[in-house]
């Protein structure tokens, strides 16, 4: 099980990666939407995509549209968009387009854990 | 720095007024929280504020001190398992046992800024259909007026709503007010807020089927805990359930409540003494018998 982080801001990617690492969850990262698509096609064990709105190449909304349009992927990862306080109106739009959850910056590890728990994403236990 | 006499005076004031038990190790707490109160009320120092209260029993000022010292930390759907227990065990049981009256009474005994009672309201709405024509009332009480005012308003910052609420819940049960979010009247109307000190006479509360008394007993000493738990016991209907905070237990207190373990958490149930012990054959729940340690 993996989480794909799609964000052009490396500081945010680092924070997310560090928090998820500490929770024992594996991550892969990319800084733009186009590359996200190839990662999604090549890693069918991605359970969650954490997605920023504002990215070069393909932006977050376009990627969200791509993800939520039918039959693009053989599996269906959950989608969580990252917003800022001034973008709260986008939460509604993202949910309408098919996102499952949002997270607003700045957030703590506790908040991220809460969001993962809402989405039913848990660290895989070793068999 | 606050003088020792004044420190002791504040310790005993807080203990008398709210049951809050502090000692020398919490000196910093008095200093950080009462400094702004002293300044705001026009005193040169915490010592001056203390001296004034020693000389004159000013109820309003005492209350201001208590409000500043209470810890109001809370969040939506705190201790998620409690809500799962509610949905999967307690509500189904109440739907059977209260079938005739179609009434459910819930009491949040230290509701802080309202996230707890509103979470219960949202949860009950989501459990939905079966409770449709039921008369459900949630009474939410707290000792502190400032937190109750926020609770009554039902307006939360973006940071507060992102702790514990899912995006669908946020969009369904809240509306945006600038950068904040206001609880819908549908949920707001399920909850009645009232100021109440758990150390005082609680007979005005009436009995409940479910009591949430979470993350408050930890601040009390054994004697106060016992006193409060006995009162809660009396106010619980037979078959009723009590939730404590995740890190709270009845350590050292005798009670006839039965501890029920479920969903990696627990709650306490009031039963006929003759039914205690063994396994509840209907639900197959694990149970430890009467707590007497
Ligand atoms: C840490 S909060 C817990 C809020 C909520 N029950 C939860 O678990 O998230 C504790 C609350 O207890 C209230 N409180 C403290 N002493 C009290 C007393 N003697 N009677 C009633 N409420 C009290 C405080 O004002 C505060 O809002």
Short mmCIF file of C-alpha atoms and ligand atoms in Angstrom, two decimals:
data_model
loop_
_atom_site.label_atom_id
_atom_site.label_comp_id
_atom_site.label_asym_id
_atom_site.label_seq_id
_atom_site.Cartn_x
_atom_site.Cartn_y
_atom_site.Cartn_z
CA UNK A 1 0.00 0.00 0.00
CA UNK A 2 1.30 3.44 -0.94
CA UNK A 3 0.28 7.05 -0.85
CA UNK A 4 1.02 9.24 -3.86
CA UNK A 5 1.85 12.84 -3.05
CA UNK A 6 1.30 15.26 -5.93
CA UNK A 7 2.54 18.74 -5.12
CA UNK A 8 4.91 21.14 -6.80
CA UNK A 9 5.99 22.59 -3.46
CA UNK A 10 8.82 20.44 -2.16
CA UNK A 11 8.44 21.72 1.40
CA UNK A 12 4.87 20.43 1.54
CA UNK A 13 5.89 17.14 -0.03
CA UNK A 14 8.60 16.78 2.60
CA UNK A 15 6.23 17.47 5.50
CA UNK A 16 3.68 14.99 4.19
CA UNK A 17 6.32 12.37 3.53
CA UNK A 18 7.81 12.76 6.99
CA UNK A 19 4.45 12.49 8.73
CA UNK A 20 3.42 9.46 6.69
CA UNK A 21 6.84 7.84 7.27
CA UNK A 22 6.31 8.23 10.99
CA UNK A 23 2.96 6.50 10.66
CA UNK A 24 4.66 3.63 8.83
CA UNK A 25 3.02 4.44 5.49
CA UNK A 26 5.04 4.29 2.26
CA UNK A 27 4.91 7.24 -0.12
CA UNK A 28 5.87 8.12 -3.65
CA UNK A 29 6.03 11.69 -4.84
CA UNK A 30 5.77 13.78 -7.90
CA UNK A 31 5.72 17.51 -8.55
CA UNK A 32 3.26 17.64 -11.43
CA UNK A 33 0.06 16.13 -12.68
CA UNK A 34 1.37 14.57 -15.89
CA UNK A 35 3.94 12.52 -14.03
CA UNK A 36 1.29 11.61 -11.47
CA UNK A 37 -0.64 9.82 -14.20
CA UNK A 38 2.25 7.58 -15.15
CA UNK A 39 2.90 6.80 -11.48
CA UNK A 40 -0.75 5.93 -11.05
CA UNK A 41 -0.67 3.64 -14.05
CA UNK A 42 2.46 1.88 -12.86
CA UNK A 43 1.64 1.49 -9.15
CA UNK A 44 -1.68 -0.22 -8.67
CA UNK A 45 -1.13 -0.42 -4.92
CA UNK A 46 -1.69 3.33 -4.48
CA UNK A 47 -4.53 3.66 -1.99
CA UNK A 48 -4.56 7.42 -1.67
CA UNK A 49 -3.59 10.42 -3.78
CA UNK A 50 -2.82 13.61 -1.88
CA UNK A 51 -3.28 16.36 -4.40
CA UNK A 52 -2.39 20.02 -4.53
CA UNK A 53 -4.51 22.46 -6.54
CA UNK A 54 -1.94 24.68 -8.06
CA UNK A 55 0.67 22.88 -10.10
CA UNK A 56 2.45 23.45 -13.39
CA UNK A 57 1.91 21.08 -16.32
CA UNK A 58 -1.44 19.59 -15.39
CA UNK A 59 -3.09 21.33 -12.46
CA UNK A 60 -4.90 19.70 -9.57
CA UNK A 61 -8.39 20.17 -10.95
CA UNK A 62 -7.43 18.66 -14.28
CA UNK A 63 -5.83 15.70 -12.57
CA UNK A 64 -8.91 15.32 -10.38
CA UNK A 65 -11.08 15.32 -13.52
CA UNK A 66 -8.84 12.73 -15.09
CA UNK A 67 -8.88 10.55 -11.97
CA UNK A 68 -12.64 10.72 -11.61
CA UNK A 69 -13.49 10.16 -15.24
CA UNK A 70 -14.49 6.59 -15.83
CA UNK A 71 -12.26 3.63 -16.41
CA UNK A 72 -9.01 5.55 -16.57
CA UNK A 73 -7.49 3.29 -13.94
CA UNK A 74 -8.07 -0.35 -13.18
CA UNK A 75 -8.36 0.47 -9.47
CA UNK A 76 -9.77 3.38 -7.48
CA UNK A 77 -7.50 5.19 -5.07
CA UNK A 78 -9.04 7.68 -2.65
CA UNK A 79 -8.34 11.33 -3.36
CA UNK A 80 -7.57 14.03 -0.81
CA UNK A 81 -6.98 17.62 -1.90
CA UNK A 82 -4.71 20.02 -0.06
CA UNK A 83 -6.20 23.50 0.36
CA UNK A 84 -5.32 26.72 2.11
CA UNK A 85 -7.59 28.69 4.40
CA UNK A 86 -8.52 31.09 1.60
CA UNK A 87 -9.55 28.29 -0.69
CA UNK A 88 -12.26 26.78 1.47
CA UNK A 89 -14.77 27.34 -1.32
CA UNK A 90 -12.78 24.85 -3.34
CA UNK A 91 -13.59 22.07 -0.88
CA UNK A 92 -17.11 21.95 -2.24
CA UNK A 93 -15.95 21.98 -5.84
CA UNK A 94 -13.42 19.22 -5.21
CA UNK A 95 -16.02 17.05 -3.51
CA UNK A 96 -18.47 17.61 -6.35
CA UNK A 97 -15.83 16.57 -8.83
CA UNK A 98 -15.26 13.36 -6.95
CA UNK A 99 -12.59 13.95 -4.29
CA UNK A 100 -13.10 12.05 -1.05
CA UNK A 101 -11.55 14.38 1.50
CA UNK A 102 -9.65 17.65 1.91
CA UNK A 103 -6.92 18.80 4.26
CA UNK A 104 -6.19 22.43 5.00
CA UNK A 105 -2.73 23.83 5.60
CA UNK A 106 -1.18 24.16 8.03
CA UNK A 107 -2.03 20.81 9.57
CA UNK A 108 -0.58 18.65 12.31
CA UNK A 109 0.21 14.96 12.21
CA UNK A 110 -2.84 14.36 14.41
CA UNK A 111 -5.06 16.02 11.79
CA UNK A 112 -3.53 14.01 8.97
CA UNK A 113 -4.06 10.83 11.00
CA UNK A 114 -7.68 11.82 11.55
CA UNK A 115 -8.18 12.32 7.82
CA UNK A 116 -6.59 8.95 6.99
CA UNK A 117 -8.81 7.31 9.55
CA UNK A 118 -11.89 8.91 7.98
CA UNK A 119 -10.74 7.50 4.63
CA UNK A 120 -10.11 4.08 6.13
CA UNK A 121 -6.41 4.19 5.23
CA UNK A 122 -4.28 2.30 7.70
CA UNK A 123 -0.74 1.12 7.85
CA UNK A 124 -0.54 -2.43 6.53
CA UNK A 125 0.39 -4.95 9.16
CA UNK A 126 3.10 -7.44 8.32
CA UNK A 127 1.74 -10.86 7.55
CA UNK B 1 6.46 35.41 40.39
CA UNK B 2 3.36 34.67 42.42
CA UNK B 3 3.87 34.45 46.18
CA UNK B 4 3.26 31.12 47.85
CA UNK B 5 0.32 32.32 49.93
CA UNK B 6 -1.49 33.58 46.88
CA UNK B 7 -0.69 30.42 44.96
CA UNK B 8 -2.20 28.31 47.76
CA UNK B 9 -5.20 30.61 47.83
CA UNK B 10 -5.81 30.07 44.09
CA UNK B 11 -5.38 26.30 44.49
CA UNK B 12 -8.09 26.19 47.14
CA UNK B 13 -10.38 28.59 45.26
CA UNK B 14 -10.18 26.41 42.14
CA UNK B 15 -10.70 23.24 44.10
CA UNK B 16 -13.76 24.63 45.86
CA UNK B 17 -15.31 26.16 42.77
CA UNK B 18 -14.66 23.52 40.14
CA UNK B 19 -12.94 20.51 41.71
CA UNK B 20 -9.79 21.30 39.74
CA UNK B 21 -6.84 19.94 41.69
CA UNK B 22 -3.51 21.70 41.24
CA UNK B 23 -0.25 21.66 43.16
CA UNK B 24 3.12 23.44 43.16
CA UNK B 25 4.10 21.64 39.92
CA UNK B 26 1.32 23.55 38.16
CA UNK B 27 2.58 26.96 39.27
CA UNK B 28 3.33 27.84 35.63
CA UNK B 29 -0.28 27.14 34.69
CA UNK B 30 -1.54 29.65 37.24
CA UNK B 31 1.06 32.14 36.09
CA UNK B 32 0.44 31.84 32.35
CA UNK B 33 -3.33 31.76 32.55
CA UNK B 34 -3.97 34.33 35.29
CA UNK B 35 -1.49 36.92 34.06
CA UNK B 36 -3.85 38.07 31.27
CA UNK B 37 -6.83 37.95 33.66
CA UNK B 38 -5.04 40.20 36.15
CA UNK B 39 -4.10 42.65 33.40
CA UNK B 40 -7.56 42.65 31.87
CA UNK B 41 -9.23 43.25 35.24
CA UNK B 42 -6.87 46.14 35.98
CA UNK B 43 -4.58 44.55 38.59
CA UNK B 44 -0.85 45.18 38.65
CA UNK B 45 -0.07 41.50 39.26
CA UNK B 46 -1.54 38.08 39.98
CA UNK B 47 -0.74 38.74 43.65
CA UNK B 48 -2.89 41.86 43.57
CA UNK B 49 -5.73 39.92 41.96
CA UNK B 50 -5.40 37.21 44.63
CA UNK B 51 -5.37 39.72 47.47
CA UNK B 52 -8.51 41.36 46.17
CA UNK B 53 -10.30 38.02 46.04
CA UNK B 54 -9.09 37.15 49.55
CA UNK B 55 -10.49 40.38 50.90
CA UNK B 56 -13.77 40.38 49.07
CA UNK B 57 -15.83 37.49 47.85
CA UNK B 58 -16.47 38.72 44.33
CA UNK B 59 -18.41 35.91 42.64
CA UNK B 60 -17.96 37.28 39.14
CA UNK B 61 -14.22 37.64 39.51
CA UNK B 62 -13.96 34.16 41.01
CA UNK B 63 -15.82 32.80 37.98
CA UNK B 64 -13.45 34.65 35.63
CA UNK B 65 -10.52 32.96 37.37
CA UNK B 66 -12.18 29.54 37.07
CA UNK B 67 -12.94 30.11 33.37
CA UNK B 68 -9.33 31.03 32.69
CA UNK B 69 -8.05 27.93 34.45
CA UNK B 70 -10.28 25.26 32.90
CA UNK B 71 -8.86 23.26 30.02
CA UNK B 72 -11.33 23.32 27.16
CA UNK B 73 -9.49 21.12 24.71
CA UNK B 74 -11.98 19.20 22.56
CA UNK B 75 -12.68 18.17 18.98
CA UNK B 76 -15.39 16.74 16.75
CA UNK B 77 -15.77 12.96 16.97
CA UNK B 78 -13.07 12.70 19.61
CA UNK B 79 -12.44 9.02 20.46
CA UNK B 80 -14.04 7.72 17.31
CA UNK B 81 -14.69 4.28 18.80
CA UNK B 82 -17.20 5.77 21.23
CA UNK B 83 -19.30 6.86 18.29
CA UNK B 84 -19.04 3.43 16.70
CA UNK B 85 -20.20 1.85 19.97
CA UNK B 86 -23.09 4.28 20.02
CA UNK B 87 -24.12 3.33 16.49
CA UNK B 88 -23.58 -0.41 16.69
CA UNK B 89 -24.56 -1.26 20.27
CA UNK B 90 -26.19 1.41 22.31
CA UNK B 91 -28.65 2.98 19.89
CA UNK B 92 -29.89 -0.40 18.57
CA UNK B 93 -30.44 -1.46 22.20
CA UNK B 94 -32.31 1.75 23.02
CA UNK B 95 -34.46 1.39 19.92
CA UNK B 96 -35.66 -1.89 21.43
CA UNK B 97 -35.89 -0.91 25.07
CA UNK B 98 -37.47 2.53 24.56
CA UNK B 99 -39.78 1.43 21.78
CA UNK B 100 -42.90 2.45 23.68
CA UNK B 101 -41.86 5.96 24.63
CA UNK B 102 -39.72 6.58 21.53
CA UNK B 103 -37.60 8.90 23.64
CA UNK B 104 -33.84 9.09 24.03
CA UNK B 105 -32.15 11.43 26.49
CA UNK B 106 -28.46 12.18 26.17
CA UNK B 107 -26.38 14.35 28.46
CA UNK B 108 -22.92 15.79 27.75
CA UNK B 109 -21.75 16.71 31.23
CA UNK B 110 -18.69 18.82 30.27
CA UNK B 111 -19.40 19.91 26.72
CA UNK B 112 -16.78 22.66 26.33
CA UNK B 113 -17.25 24.54 23.03
CA UNK B 114 -19.90 22.12 21.75
CA UNK B 115 -18.02 19.78 19.43
CA UNK B 116 -19.02 16.75 21.51
CA UNK B 117 -22.82 17.27 21.60
CA UNK B 118 -22.87 18.36 17.94
CA UNK B 119 -20.91 15.24 16.95
CA UNK B 120 -23.54 13.17 18.72
CA UNK B 121 -26.27 15.08 16.90
CA UNK B 122 -24.62 14.57 13.51
CA UNK B 123 -24.03 10.93 14.30
CA UNK B 124 -27.66 10.35 15.23
CA UNK B 125 -28.78 12.04 12.01
CA UNK B 126 -26.50 9.71 10.10
CA UNK B 127 -27.83 6.64 11.89
CA UNK B 128 -31.04 8.00 10.43
CA UNK B 129 -34.11 6.16 9.37
CA UNK B 130 -34.84 4.12 12.47
CA UNK B 131 -34.77 7.21 14.68
CA UNK B 132 -36.90 9.32 12.40
CA UNK B 133 -39.99 9.87 14.54
CA UNK B 134 -38.14 9.61 17.84
CA UNK B 135 -37.99 12.36 20.43
CA UNK B 136 -34.26 12.82 20.99
CA UNK B 137 -32.82 15.48 23.25
CA UNK B 138 -29.20 16.25 23.90
CA UNK B 139 -28.50 18.30 27.00
CA UNK B 140 -25.03 19.84 27.01
CA UNK B 141 -23.63 21.46 30.14
CA UNK B 142 -20.38 23.03 31.28
CA UNK B 143 -19.16 25.14 34.18
CA UNK B 144 -17.72 27.84 31.93
CA UNK B 145 -19.88 30.53 30.33
CA UNK B 146 -17.39 31.61 27.63
CA UNK B 147 -17.20 28.10 26.17
CA UNK B 148 -20.97 27.76 26.35
CA UNK B 149 -21.42 30.97 24.37
CA UNK B 150 -19.27 29.63 21.57
CA UNK B 151 -21.14 26.33 21.73
CA UNK B 152 -24.51 28.09 21.48
CA UNK B 153 -23.34 30.10 18.48
CA UNK B 154 -22.08 26.92 16.84
CA UNK B 155 -19.48 28.76 14.78
CA UNK B 156 -16.10 27.08 14.30
CA UNK B 157 -12.86 28.04 12.63
CA UNK B 158 -11.50 26.16 9.69
CA UNK B 159 -8.94 24.60 12.04
CA UNK B 160 -11.62 23.39 14.42
CA UNK B 161 -13.77 21.79 11.73
CA UNK B 162 -10.86 20.02 10.17
CA UNK B 163 -10.25 18.12 13.40
CA UNK B 164 -12.49 15.08 13.25
CA UNK B 165 -15.16 16.04 10.70
CA UNK B 166 -15.13 14.48 7.25
CA UNK B 167 -15.57 16.69 4.18
CA UNK B 168 -19.06 15.31 3.45
CA UNK B 169 -20.09 16.00 7.07
CA UNK B 170 -18.70 19.51 6.89
CA UNK B 171 -20.56 20.32 3.68
CA UNK B 172 -23.78 18.68 4.82
CA UNK B 173 -24.12 20.00 8.37
CA UNK B 174 -22.32 23.36 8.25
CA UNK B 175 -22.57 26.49 6.19
CA UNK B 176 -19.75 28.86 5.46
CA UNK B 177 -19.59 32.22 7.23
CA UNK B 178 -16.56 34.05 5.89
CA UNK B 179 -13.66 31.84 6.84
CA UNK B 180 -15.64 30.07 9.57
CA UNK B 181 -18.35 27.43 9.54
CA UNK B 182 -21.72 27.49 11.30
CA UNK B 183 -23.57 24.38 12.39
CA UNK B 184 -26.92 23.86 10.63
CA UNK B 185 -30.07 24.63 12.58
CA UNK B 186 -31.13 21.02 12.08
CA UNK B 187 -28.29 19.87 14.37
CA UNK B 188 -28.24 23.03 16.51
CA UNK B 189 -31.87 22.44 17.50
CA UNK B 190 -31.13 18.97 18.80
CA UNK B 191 -28.93 20.38 21.55
CA UNK B 192 -29.84 22.42 24.59
CA UNK B 193 -26.97 24.18 26.38
CA UNK B 194 -27.00 25.05 30.05
CA UNK B 195 -24.45 26.20 32.60
CA UNK B 196 -23.87 23.58 35.27
CA UNK B 197 -21.17 22.79 37.80
CA UNK B 198 -20.73 19.04 38.32
CA UNK B 199 -19.90 19.68 41.98
CA UNK B 200 -23.29 21.31 42.55
CA UNK B 201 -26.75 19.82 42.94
CA UNK B 202 -27.55 18.04 39.68
CA UNK B 203 -31.17 17.13 40.35
CA UNK B 204 -32.39 19.63 37.74
CA UNK B 205 -30.78 17.53 35.03
CA UNK B 206 -33.22 14.61 35.06
CA UNK B 207 -32.23 11.12 34.08
CA UNK B 208 -30.54 10.12 30.83
CA UNK B 209 -30.07 7.04 28.70
CA UNK B 210 -26.56 8.05 27.72
CA UNK B 211 -24.09 10.26 29.58
CA UNK B 212 -20.87 11.58 28.08
CA UNK B 213 -18.56 12.74 30.86
CA UNK B 214 -15.28 12.71 29.01
CA UNK B 215 -11.93 14.26 29.83
CA UNK B 216 -13.00 15.99 32.99
CA UNK B 217 -12.60 13.44 35.80
CA UNK B 218 -8.82 13.48 35.20
CA UNK B 219 -8.70 16.95 36.72
CA UNK B 220 -10.40 15.83 39.95
CA UNK B 221 -9.05 14.13 43.08
CA UNK B 222 -10.42 10.80 44.26
CA UNK B 223 -13.00 12.29 46.59
CA UNK B 224 -14.43 14.60 43.93
CA UNK B 225 -14.39 11.84 41.32
CA UNK B 226 -16.35 9.56 43.66
CA UNK B 227 -18.87 12.24 44.40
CA UNK B 228 -19.41 13.02 40.70
CA UNK B 229 -19.59 9.37 39.64
CA UNK B 230 -22.19 8.63 42.30
CA UNK B 231 -24.30 11.48 41.05
CA UNK B 232 -23.94 10.35 37.44
CA UNK B 233 -24.94 6.85 38.48
CA UNK B 234 -28.16 8.17 40.00
CA UNK B 235 -28.91 10.15 36.86
CA UNK B 236 -28.51 7.20 34.53
CA UNK B 237 -31.61 5.24 33.55
CA UNK B 238 -31.51 1.50 34.09
CA UNK B 239 -29.77 0.02 31.05
CA UNK B 240 -28.14 3.41 30.41
CA UNK B 241 -24.55 3.95 29.32
CA UNK B 242 -21.75 6.21 30.51
CA UNK B 243 -18.71 7.23 28.48
CA UNK B 244 -15.52 8.51 30.12
CA UNK B 245 -12.49 9.92 28.31
CA UNK B 246 -10.05 7.53 26.64
CA UNK B 247 -7.54 7.80 29.46
CA UNK B 248 -10.00 7.85 32.35
CA UNK B 249 -11.16 4.97 34.52
CA UNK B 250 -12.79 4.33 37.87
CA UNK B 251 -9.48 3.53 39.49
CA UNK B 252 -10.00 3.10 43.20
CA UNK B 253 -13.70 3.80 43.06
CA UNK B 254 -16.47 1.40 43.88
CA UNK B 255 -19.37 1.59 41.50
CA UNK B 256 -22.15 -0.69 40.42
CA UNK B 257 -21.61 0.25 36.82
CA UNK B 258 -20.52 -2.59 34.59
CA UNK B 259 -17.53 -2.03 32.35
CA UNK B 260 -18.23 -3.12 28.78
CA UNK B 261 -15.35 -3.46 26.34
CA UNK B 262 -16.02 -2.90 22.67
CA UNK B 263 -14.20 -1.57 19.59
CA UNK B 264 -10.89 -1.30 21.43
CA UNK B 265 -12.56 1.06 23.90
CA UNK B 266 -14.99 0.79 26.76
CA UNK B 267 -18.06 2.27 28.36
CA UNK B 268 -20.01 1.68 31.56
CA UNK B 269 -23.50 0.29 31.80
CA UNK B 270 -26.08 0.50 34.57
CA UNK B 271 -27.76 -2.82 35.07
CA UNK B 272 -29.83 -4.70 37.61
CA UNK B 273 -27.37 -6.04 40.15
CA UNK B 274 -28.67 -9.56 39.58
CA UNK B 275 -27.61 -9.34 35.92
CA UNK B 276 -24.00 -8.48 36.61
CA UNK B 277 -21.15 -10.67 35.44
CA UNK B 278 -21.09 -13.16 32.60
CA UNK B 279 -21.65 -12.35 28.99
CA UNK B 280 -24.55 -10.50 27.57
CA UNK B 281 -26.05 -13.25 25.46
CA UNK B 282 -27.82 -10.85 23.11
CA UNK B 283 -24.78 -8.97 21.93
CA UNK B 284 -21.97 -11.30 22.92
CA UNK B 285 -20.08 -8.37 24.44
CA UNK B 286 -17.08 -8.94 26.60
CA UNK B 287 -17.53 -7.82 30.13
CA UNK B 288 -15.54 -7.60 33.28
CA UNK B 289 -18.15 -7.59 36.01
CA UNK B 290 -18.65 -4.97 38.67
CA UNK B 291 -15.72 -2.61 39.08
CA UNK B 292 -14.63 -2.73 42.65
CA UNK B 293 -10.97 -1.95 42.56
C1 LIG C 1 -11.08 19.01 28.43
S1 LIG C 1 -12.71 19.62 28.28
C2 LIG C 1 -13.55 18.17 27.72
C3 LIG C 1 -14.56 18.46 26.64
C4 LIG C 1 -15.26 17.24 26.04
N1 LIG C 1 -16.01 16.51 27.04
C5 LIG C 1 -14.27 16.33 25.35
O1 LIG C 1 -13.99 15.24 25.86
O2 LIG C 1 -13.78 16.67 24.28
C6 LIG C 1 -13.20 19.78 29.99
C7 LIG C 1 -14.39 20.69 30.24
O3 LIG C 1 -14.83 20.53 31.59
C8 LIG C 1 -15.31 21.75 32.07
N2 LIG C 1 -15.33 21.70 33.55
C9 LIG C 1 -14.28 21.83 34.41
N3 LIG C 1 -14.70 21.72 35.69
C10 LIG C 1 -16.05 21.52 35.63
C11 LIG C 1 -17.05 21.31 36.62
N4 LIG C 1 -16.75 21.31 37.93
N5 LIG C 1 -18.33 21.15 36.20
C12 LIG C 1 -18.63 21.14 34.87
N6 LIG C 1 -17.72 21.31 33.91
C13 LIG C 1 -16.44 21.50 34.27
C14 LIG C 1 -14.35 22.78 31.49
O4 LIG C 1 -14.94 24.06 31.43
C15 LIG C 1 -14.06 22.16 30.10
O5 LIG C 1 -14.89 22.76 29.12
#
